Coordinates of C-alpha atoms in Angstrom, one line a residue:
X1364 CA 0.0 0.0 0.0
X1365 CA 1.6 3.3 -1.1
X1366 CA 2.4 5.9 1.6
X1367 CA 0.1 9.0 1.3
X1368 CA 2.0 12.0 0.0
X1369 CA 1.1 14.1 3.0
X1370 CA 2.6 11.5 5.3
X1371 CA 5.9 11.6 3.4
X1372 CA 5.9 15.4 3.6
X1373 CA 5.3 15.3 7.3
X1374 CA 8.0 12.8 7.8
X1375 CA 10.5 15.0 6.0
X1376 CA 9.4 18.0 8.0
X1377 CA 9.9 16.1 11.2
X1378 CA 13.4 15.0 10.0
X1379 CA 14.3 18.5 9.1
X1380 CA 13.1 19.8 12.5
X1381 CA 15.1 17.0 14.3
X1382 CA 18.3 18.0 12.5
X1383 CA 17.7 21.7 13.1
X1384 CA 16.8 21.2 16.8
X1385 CA 20.1 19.3 17.3
X1386 CA 22.1 22.0 15.6
X1387 CA 20.5 24.8 17.6
X1388 CA 20.9 23.0 20.9
X1389 CA 24.5 22.1 20.2
X1390 CA 25.5 25.7 19.5
X1391 CA 23.2 27.2 22.1
X1392 CA 25.0 25.3 24.9
X1393 CA 28.3 27.1 24.2
X1394 CA 27.3 30.3 22.5
X1395 CA 27.3 32.4 25.7
X1396 CA 30.6 31.0 26.8
X1397 CA 32.2 31.9 23.5
X1398 CA 31.0 35.5 23.8
X1399 CA 32.3 35.7 27.3
X1400 CA 35.7 34.4 26.3
X1401 CA 36.0 36.6 23.2
X1402 CA 35.2 39.8 25.2
X1403 CA 36.1 38.9 28.8
X1404 CA 32.7 40.2 29.9
X1405 CA 30.1 38.0 31.4
X1406 CA 27.3 40.3 30.3
X1407 CA 28.0 39.6 26.7
X1408 CA 26.9 36.0 27.2
X1409 CA 23.3 37.1 27.4
X1410 CA 23.6 39.2 24.3
X1411 CA 24.9 36.3 22.3
X1412 CA 21.8 34.3 23.1
X1413 CA 19.7 37.3 22.4
X1414 CA 21.3 37.7 19.0
X1415 CA 19.9 34.2 18.0
X1416 CA 16.4 35.2 19.0
X1417 CA 16.7 38.5 17.3
X1418 CA 17.9 36.9 14.1
X1419 CA 14.9 34.5 14.1
X1420 CA 12.6 37.5 14.6
X1421 CA 14.1 39.4 11.7
X1422 CA 14.1 36.6 9.2
X1423 CA 10.7 35.0 10.0
X1424 CA 8.6 37.3 8.0
X1425 CA 10.8 37.4 4.8
X1426 CA 10.8 33.6 4.9
X1427 CA 7.0 33.6 5.1
X1428 CA 6.8 36.1 2.2
X1429 CA 9.0 33.8 0.1
X1430 CA 6.8 30.9 1.0
X1431 CA 3.7 32.8 -0.1
X1432 CA 5.3 33.5 -3.5
X1433 CA 7.2 30.3 -4.2
X1434 CA 6.2 27.6 -1.7
X1435 CA 7.4 26.3 1.6
X1436 CA 10.2 24.2 0.0
X1437 CA 12.3 27.1 -1.1
X1438 CA 11.6 29.1 2.1
X1439 CA 12.6 26.2 4.4
X1440 CA 15.6 25.3 2.4
X1441 CA 16.8 28.9 2.4
X1442 CA 16.1 29.3 6.1
X1443 CA 18.1 26.3 7.1
X1444 CA 20.8 27.2 4.6
X1445 CA 21.2 30.7 6.2
X1446 CA 21.6 28.9 9.5
X1447 CA 24.3 26.8 8.0
X1448 CA 26.1 30.0 6.8
X1449 CA 25.6 31.5 10.3
X1450 CA 27.4 28.5 12.0
X1451 CA 30.3 28.9 9.5
X1452 CA 30.5 32.7 10.3
X1453 CA 30.7 31.9 14.0
X1454 CA 33.6 29.6 13.3
X1455 CA 35.5 32.3 11.4
X1456 CA 34.6 34.9 14.1
X1457 CA 36.0 32.7 16.9
X1458 CA 39.2 32.1 14.9
X1459 CA 39.6 35.9 14.4
X1460 CA 38.2 36.9 17.8
X1461 CA 35.9 39.5 16.1
X1462 CA 32.9 40.1 18.3
X1463 CA 30.7 41.9 15.6
X1464 CA 31.3 39.0 13.2
X1465 CA 30.4 36.5 16.0
X1466 CA 27.2 38.3 16.7
X1467 CA 26.3 38.4 13.0
X1468 CA 26.9 34.7 12.8
X1469 CA 24.7 34.1 15.9
X1470 CA 21.9 36.2 14.2
X1471 CA 22.2 34.1 11.1
X1472 CA 21.9 30.9 13.1
X1473 CA 18.6 32.3 14.2
X1474 CA 17.3 31.7 10.7
X1475 CA 17.3 27.9 11.5
X1476 CA 15.0 28.7 14.4
X1477 CA 12.7 30.7 12.2
X1478 CA 12.6 27.9 9.6
X1479 CA 11.9 25.3 12.3
X1480 CA 8.9 27.4 13.4
X1481 CA 7.6 27.8 9.9
X1482 CA 7.8 24.0 9.4
X1483 CA 4.9 23.6 11.8
X1484 CA 2.7 25.6 9.4
X1485 CA 4.1 23.6 6.5
X1486 CA 2.7 20.5 8.1
X1487 CA -0.7 22.2 8.4
X1488 CA -0.7 23.0 4.7
X1489 CA -0.9 19.3 3.8
X1490 CA -3.1 18.2 6.7
X1491 CA -6.9 17.9 6.7
X1492 CA -8.8 20.6 8.6
X1493 CA -9.7 18.1 11.3
X1494 CA -6.0 17.3 12.0
X1495 CA -4.5 20.8 12.1
X1496 CA -3.4 20.6 15.7
X1497 CA -1.9 17.1 15.5
X1498 CA 0.0 17.8 12.3
X1499 CA 1.5 20.9 13.8
X1500 CA 2.3 19.4 17.1
X1501 CA 4.2 16.4 15.7
X1502 CA 6.6 18.7 14.0
X1503 CA 7.0 20.7 17.2
X1504 CA 7.5 17.5 19.1
X1505 CA 10.4 16.5 16.9
X1506 CA 12.3 19.4 18.4
X1507 CA 12.3 17.4 21.7
X1508 CA 14.6 14.8 20.1
X1509 CA 16.9 17.4 18.6
X1510 CA 17.1 19.4 21.9
X1511 CA 18.0 16.2 23.8
X1512 CA 20.6 15.1 21.3
X1513 CA 22.1 18.5 20.7
X1514 CA 23.8 19.1 24.1
X1515 CA 25.3 15.6 23.9
X1516 CA 27.2 16.7 20.9
X1517 CA 29.0 19.5 22.8
X1518 CA 31.7 17.3 24.2
X1519 CA 32.5 15.4 21.0
X1520 CA 32.3 18.7 19.1
X1521 CA 34.8 20.2 21.4
X1522 CA 37.2 17.3 20.9
X1523 CA 36.7 17.6 17.1
X1524 CA 37.4 21.3 17.2
X1525 CA 40.6 20.8 19.2
X1526 CA 41.8 18.0 16.9
X1527 CA 41.4 20.4 14.0
X1528 CA 43.4 23.1 15.7
X1529 CA 40.3 25.2 16.6
X1530 CA 39.1 26.7 19.8
X1531 CA 37.5 23.8 21.6
X1532 CA 34.2 25.6 22.2
X1533 CA 34.0 26.4 18.5
X1534 CA 33.8 22.6 17.8
X1535 CA 30.1 22.3 18.6
X1536 CA 29.4 24.8 15.8
X1537 CA 30.9 22.3 13.3
X1538 CA 28.1 20.0 14.5
X1539 CA 25.6 22.8 14.2
X1540 CA 26.7 23.6 10.7
X1541 CA 26.4 20.0 9.6
X1542 CA 23.0 19.6 11.2
X1543 CA 21.6 22.7 9.6
X1544 CA 23.0 21.6 6.2
X1545 CA 21.2 18.3 6.6
X1546 CA 18.0 20.1 7.5
X1547 CA 18.3 22.2 4.4
X1548 CA 19.0 19.1 2.3
X1549 CA 15.8 17.4 3.6
X1550 CA 13.7 20.5 3.1
X1551 CA 15.0 20.7 -0.5
X1552 CA 13.4 17.3 -1.2
X1553 CA 9.9 18.4 -0.4
X1554 CA 7.4 18.4 -3.2
X1555 CA 6.3 21.7 -4.5
X1556 CA 3.6 21.8 -1.9
X1557 CA 3.3 22.6 0.9
X1558 CA 2.9 26.2 0.0
X1559 CA 0.6 29.1 0.7
X1560 CA -2.8 28.2 -0.7
X1561 CA -4.4 30.6 -3.1
X1562 CA -7.6 28.8 -3.5
X1563 CA -10.4 28.3 -1.0
X1564 CA -12.2 24.9 -0.9
X1565 CA -16.0 25.1 -0.6
X1566 CA -16.8 24.6 3.0
X1567 CA -18.8 26.0 5.8
X1568 CA -17.0 28.0 8.5
X1569 CA -18.0 29.7 11.7
X1570 CA -17.4 33.4 12.2
X1571 CA -14.0 32.8 13.7
X1572 CA -13.0 30.8 10.7
X1573 CA -13.2 27.4 12.3
X1574 CA -14.3 24.6 10.0
X1575 CA -17.6 23.0 11.1
X1576 CA -17.1 19.7 9.3
X1577 CA -18.9 20.3 6.1
X1578 CA -17.9 18.2 3.2
X1579 CA -15.0 19.5 1.1
X1580 CA -15.4 19.2 -2.6
X1581 CA -12.8 19.4 -5.3
X1582 CA -14.3 22.6 -6.6
X1583 CA -12.2 25.7 -5.8
X1584 CA -12.8 29.3 -6.4
X1585 CA -10.2 31.9 -7.2
X1586 CA -9.0 33.8 -4.2
X1587 CA -7.2 37.2 -4.0
X1588 CA -3.4 37.2 -4.1
X1589 CA -1.6 37.0 -0.8
X1590 CA -2.0 40.1 1.4
X1591 CA 0.9 42.3 2.0
X1592 CA 2.1 42.9 5.5
X1593 CA 0.4 46.2 6.0
X1594 CA -3.0 45.0 4.6
X1595 CA -2.7 41.8 6.6
X1596 CA -2.1 43.7 9.9
X1597 CA -5.0 46.0 9.2
X1598 CA -7.1 42.9 8.5
X1599 CA -6.2 41.2 11.8
X1600 CA -6.4 44.3 13.9
X1601 CA -10.1 44.5 13.1
X1602 CA -10.8 40.9 14.1
X1603 CA -10.5 40.0 17.8
X1604 CA -10.1 36.2 17.2
X1605 CA -6.9 36.2 15.0
X1606 CA -5.6 39.2 16.9
X1607 CA -5.9 37.2 20.1
X1608 CA -4.2 34.2 18.5
X1609 CA -1.2 36.3 17.6
X1610 CA -1.1 37.9 21.0
X1611 CA -1.2 34.5 22.6
X1612 CA 1.8 33.2 20.5
X1613 CA 3.8 36.4 21.3
X1614 CA 3.1 36.6 25.0
X1615 CA 3.7 32.9 25.6
X1616 CA 7.2 33.4 24.2
X1617 CA 7.7 36.5 26.2
X1618 CA 6.8 34.9 29.5
X1619 CA 8.8 31.8 28.8
X1620 CA 11.9 33.7 27.8
X1621 CA 11.7 36.1 30.7
X1622 CA 11.6 33.4 33.4
X1623 CA 13.7 30.7 31.6
X1624 CA 16.7 33.0 30.9
X1625 CA 16.9 34.3 34.5
X1626 CA 16.2 31.1 36.4
X1627 CA 19.7 29.7 35.9
X1628 CA 21.1 33.0 37.1
X1629 CA 18.8 33.0 40.1
X1630 CA 19.8 29.5 40.9
X1631 CA 23.5 30.4 40.7
X1632 CA 22.9 33.3 43.1
X1633 CA 21.2 30.7 45.4
X1634 CA 24.4 28.6 45.4
X1635 CA 23.0 25.7 43.2
X1636 CA 25.7 23.9 41.3
X1637 CA 25.8 23.6 37.5
X1638 CA 24.5 20.0 37.6
X1639 CA 21.3 21.1 39.4
X1640 CA 20.9 24.0 36.9
X1641 CA 21.3 21.6 34.0
X1642 CA 18.6 19.3 35.4
X1643 CA 16.1 22.1 35.7
X1644 CA 16.8 23.4 32.2
X1645 CA 16.5 19.9 30.7
X1646 CA 13.2 19.4 32.4
X1647 CA 12.0 22.7 31.2
X1648 CA 12.9 21.9 27.6
X1649 CA 11.0 18.5 27.9
X1650 CA 8.0 20.5 29.1
X1651 CA 8.2 22.7 26.1
X1652 CA 8.1 20.0 23.5
X1653 CA 7.4 16.5 24.8
X1654 CA 3.6 16.9 25.4
X1655 CA 2.9 18.9 22.2
X1656 CA 1.1 16.0 20.4
X1657 CA -1.4 15.9 23.3
X1658 CA -2.1 19.6 23.0
X1659 CA -2.5 19.2 19.2
X1660 CA -5.0 16.4 19.8
X1661 CA -6.8 18.6 22.4
X1662 CA -6.9 21.4 19.8
X1663 CA -8.5 19.2 17.2
X1664 CA -10.9 17.6 19.6
X1665 CA -12.1 20.6 21.8
X1666 CA -10.8 23.6 19.9
X1667 CA -7.7 25.8 20.2
X1668 CA -9.4 28.0 22.7
X1669 CA -9.5 25.1 25.2
X1670 CA -5.8 24.6 24.9
X1671 CA -5.1 28.3 25.4
X1672 CA -7.4 28.5 28.4
X1673 CA -5.6 25.5 29.9
X1674 CA -2.3 27.3 29.2
X1675 CA -3.5 30.3 31.2
X1676 CA -4.1 28.1 34.2
X1677 CA -0.6 26.5 33.8
X1678 CA 1.1 29.9 33.6
X1679 CA -0.8 31.1 36.7
X1680 CA 0.5 28.0 38.5
X1681 CA 4.0 28.7 37.2
X1682 CA 4.1 32.3 38.3
X1683 CA 2.6 31.4 41.7
X1684 CA 5.4 28.8 42.3
X1685 CA 8.0 31.4 41.2
X1686 CA 6.7 34.0 43.6
X1687 CA 6.7 31.5 46.5
X1688 CA 10.3 30.5 45.7
X1689 CA 11.3 34.2 45.4
X1690 CA 9.8 35.0 48.8
X1691 CA 11.2 32.0 50.6
X1692 CA 14.5 32.4 52.6
X1693 CA 16.1 29.6 50.6
X1694 CA 15.2 28.4 47.1
X1695 CA 13.8 25.0 46.7
X1696 CA 15.0 22.6 44.0
X1697 CA 11.7 20.7 43.7
X1698 CA 9.8 24.0 43.6
X1699 CA 12.0 25.5 40.8
X1700 CA 11.9 22.2 38.9
X1701 CA 8.1 22.1 38.9
X1702 CA 7.9 25.8 38.0
X1703 CA 10.2 25.4 35.0
X1704 CA 8.4 22.2 33.9
X1705 CA 5.0 24.0 34.0
X1706 CA 6.6 27.0 32.2
X1707 CA 7.5 24.8 29.3
X1708 CA 4.1 23.2 29.3
X1709 CA 2.3 26.6 29.3
X1710 CA 4.5 27.8 26.4
X1711 CA 3.7 24.7 24.4
X1712 CA -0.1 25.2 25.0
X1713 CA 0.1 28.8 23.9
X1714 CA 2.2 28.0 20.8
X1715 CA 0.0 25.1 19.7
X1716 CA -3.3 26.6 20.6
X1717 CA -2.5 30.1 19.3
X1718 CA -1.0 28.8 16.0
X1719 CA -4.0 26.5 15.4
X1720 CA -6.4 29.4 16.2
X1721 CA -4.6 31.7 13.9
X1722 CA -4.7 29.1 11.1
X1723 CA -8.4 28.5 11.6
X1724 CA -9.5 32.1 11.8
X1725 CA -8.0 33.8 8.7
X1726 CA -8.5 33.1 5.0
X1727 CA -5.9 31.4 2.9
X1728 CA -4.5 34.5 1.2
X1729 CA -3.8 36.1 4.6
X1730 CA -2.5 33.0 6.4
X1731 CA 1.2 32.9 5.5
X1732 CA 1.7 36.6 5.9
X1733 CA 0.2 36.6 9.3
X1734 CA 2.0 33.4 10.3
X1735 CA 5.3 35.0 9.4
X1736 CA 4.4 38.2 11.2
X1737 CA 3.4 36.4 14.3
X1738 CA 6.6 34.4 14.4
X1739 CA 8.6 37.6 13.9
X1740 CA 6.8 39.3 16.7
X1741 CA 7.2 36.2 18.9
X1742 CA 10.9 36.1 18.5
X1743 CA 11.4 39.9 18.8
X1744 CA 9.2 39.9 21.9
X1745 CA 11.4 37.1 23.4
X1746 CA 14.6 39.1 22.5
X1747 CA 13.1 42.2 24.2
X1748 CA 12.4 40.2 27.4
X1749 CA 15.9 38.6 27.3
X1750 CA 17.4 42.1 27.0
X1751 CA 15.4 43.4 29.9
X1752 CA 15.5 40.4 32.2
X1753 CA 19.0 40.9 33.6
X1754 CA 18.3 44.5 34.7
X1755 CA 15.0 43.5 36.2
X1756 CA 16.6 40.6 38.1
X1757 CA 19.3 43.0 39.4
X1758 CA 16.8 45.5 40.5
X1759 CA 14.1 43.3 42.1
X1760 CA 15.4 39.8 42.2
X1761 CA 13.4 36.7 41.1
X1762 CA 10.2 38.2 42.4
X1763 CA 10.3 41.0 39.9
X1764 CA 10.9 38.5 37.1
X1765 CA 7.7 36.7 38.0
X1766 CA 5.8 40.0 38.4
X1767 CA 6.9 40.9 34.9
X1768 CA 5.5 37.6 33.6
X1769 CA 2.3 38.4 35.4
X1770 CA 2.0 41.7 33.6
X1771 CA 2.4 40.0 30.2
X1772 CA -0.2 37.4 31.1
X1773 CA -2.6 40.2 32.0
X1774 CA -2.1 41.6 28.6
X1775 CA -3.1 38.2 27.1
X1776 CA -6.3 38.2 29.2
X1777 CA -7.2 41.7 28.1
X1778 CA -7.2 40.7 24.4
X1779 CA -9.2 37.6 25.3
X1780 CA -12.2 39.7 26.5
X1781 CA -13.3 40.5 22.9
X1782 CA -12.2 37.3 21.4
X1783 CA -13.7 34.7 23.7
X1784 CA -17.4 35.5 22.8
X1785 CA -16.6 35.0 19.1
X1786 CA -14.9 31.6 19.6
X1787 CA -16.6 28.3 19.5
X1788 CA -16.3 26.2 22.6
X1789 CA -17.3 22.6 23.4
X1790 CA -21.0 22.3 23.8
X1791 CA -21.8 25.5 21.8
X1792 CA -22.4 25.0 18.1
X1793 CA -22.2 28.6 17.1
X1794 CA -20.5 31.7 18.6
X1795 CA -22.6 34.3 20.3
X1796 CA -21.5 37.1 18.2
X1797 CA -20.4 37.5 14.6
X1798 CA -17.5 39.2 12.8
X1799 CA -18.8 42.2 11.0
X1800 CA -15.6 43.0 9.1
X1801 CA -15.9 41.3 5.7
X1802 CA -12.6 40.4 4.0
X1803 CA -13.5 42.3 0.8
X1804 CA -12.9 45.6 2.7
X1805 CA -9.2 44.9 2.9
X1806 CA -7.2 45.5 -0.2
X1807 CA -3.8 43.8 -0.8

């Protein structure tokens, strides 16, 4: 029995994500240390990691625009290819001890992160409307394997670099370069789809864009060309549901980055050893990715809004545990471990739920533009929080870090006020309000 084409495509996307995740984790483990050794300043370690996030934010939308014009294959291949170039630039920068070149290389490595995020939408392009969440979550889940494998390459990579006469800490970027190149190779073998759809199948949708299960025929009608960025942002600004979806994706990243980046520093201040810090970070990463298939299934079964609402509860529990630890005389390893695990789970719920809601609530010719814009905003928001977190920790300690996360969560809830009545929830066949902003009013 032949394997369905969509299954082959999804398997390739998972493989590309696995390679990319391993490359990101391999370099991420030593990037901060390299920046510190090049400059002799500990503060530069944080800026090195911020450069990767910033690079991902800057490249996400151009990659999405390319995908809308030419298809996901070229966009993903280019994204992973730029990551490959970035790793090679890092190697040159370490050899020459040029900090600006090193930061440029780290930013280019962020392209692999952006391509990995776009891969989840590529999986949705070939999945049926009833399996959107599951298709997306399986690609996200593949990052778990890469993230676990990546740090294990750090030691062998260092030995390899030393054997080649390089700085030992530069060796892991040889692994990253190879892994990104393999991801680009796999992406280049994708069929012409998945790409941004420019036709709309005949189906019945609710006012939030969610498919209600009507039969899909082979008949398609011509749709307008893909919206430009300005028109797409005007379109989504007038519609509470997709706007809330984007806000959810962005704020989930901001809360996660804010707390995750500063927890190891907080633990160091509390006299935890590097082994304990590594355990907490590893458990956090597992929380980010390992349960994503469950959240994808929840999204398909009960709707993206249910997953997001569950994520709000998880984030509240995370912040509560963080505040309790911050106010305690001595930090608790079990408390911090649980908090960081829940932090990863909440991020995963916001990412899967928000991405599925965005995909369901906008028409085909606006999807790819808004997907790219949301990923750019997500990474730029994370970079902003990473840049601010050190100052906030220095001023108010771990308590202020958690209070900053609380403020971001309140922003999410504020945008939910208008969106929730328009969304379909289990047990309610139709929303209680309608969207009164027809698409035809928005010009490309």
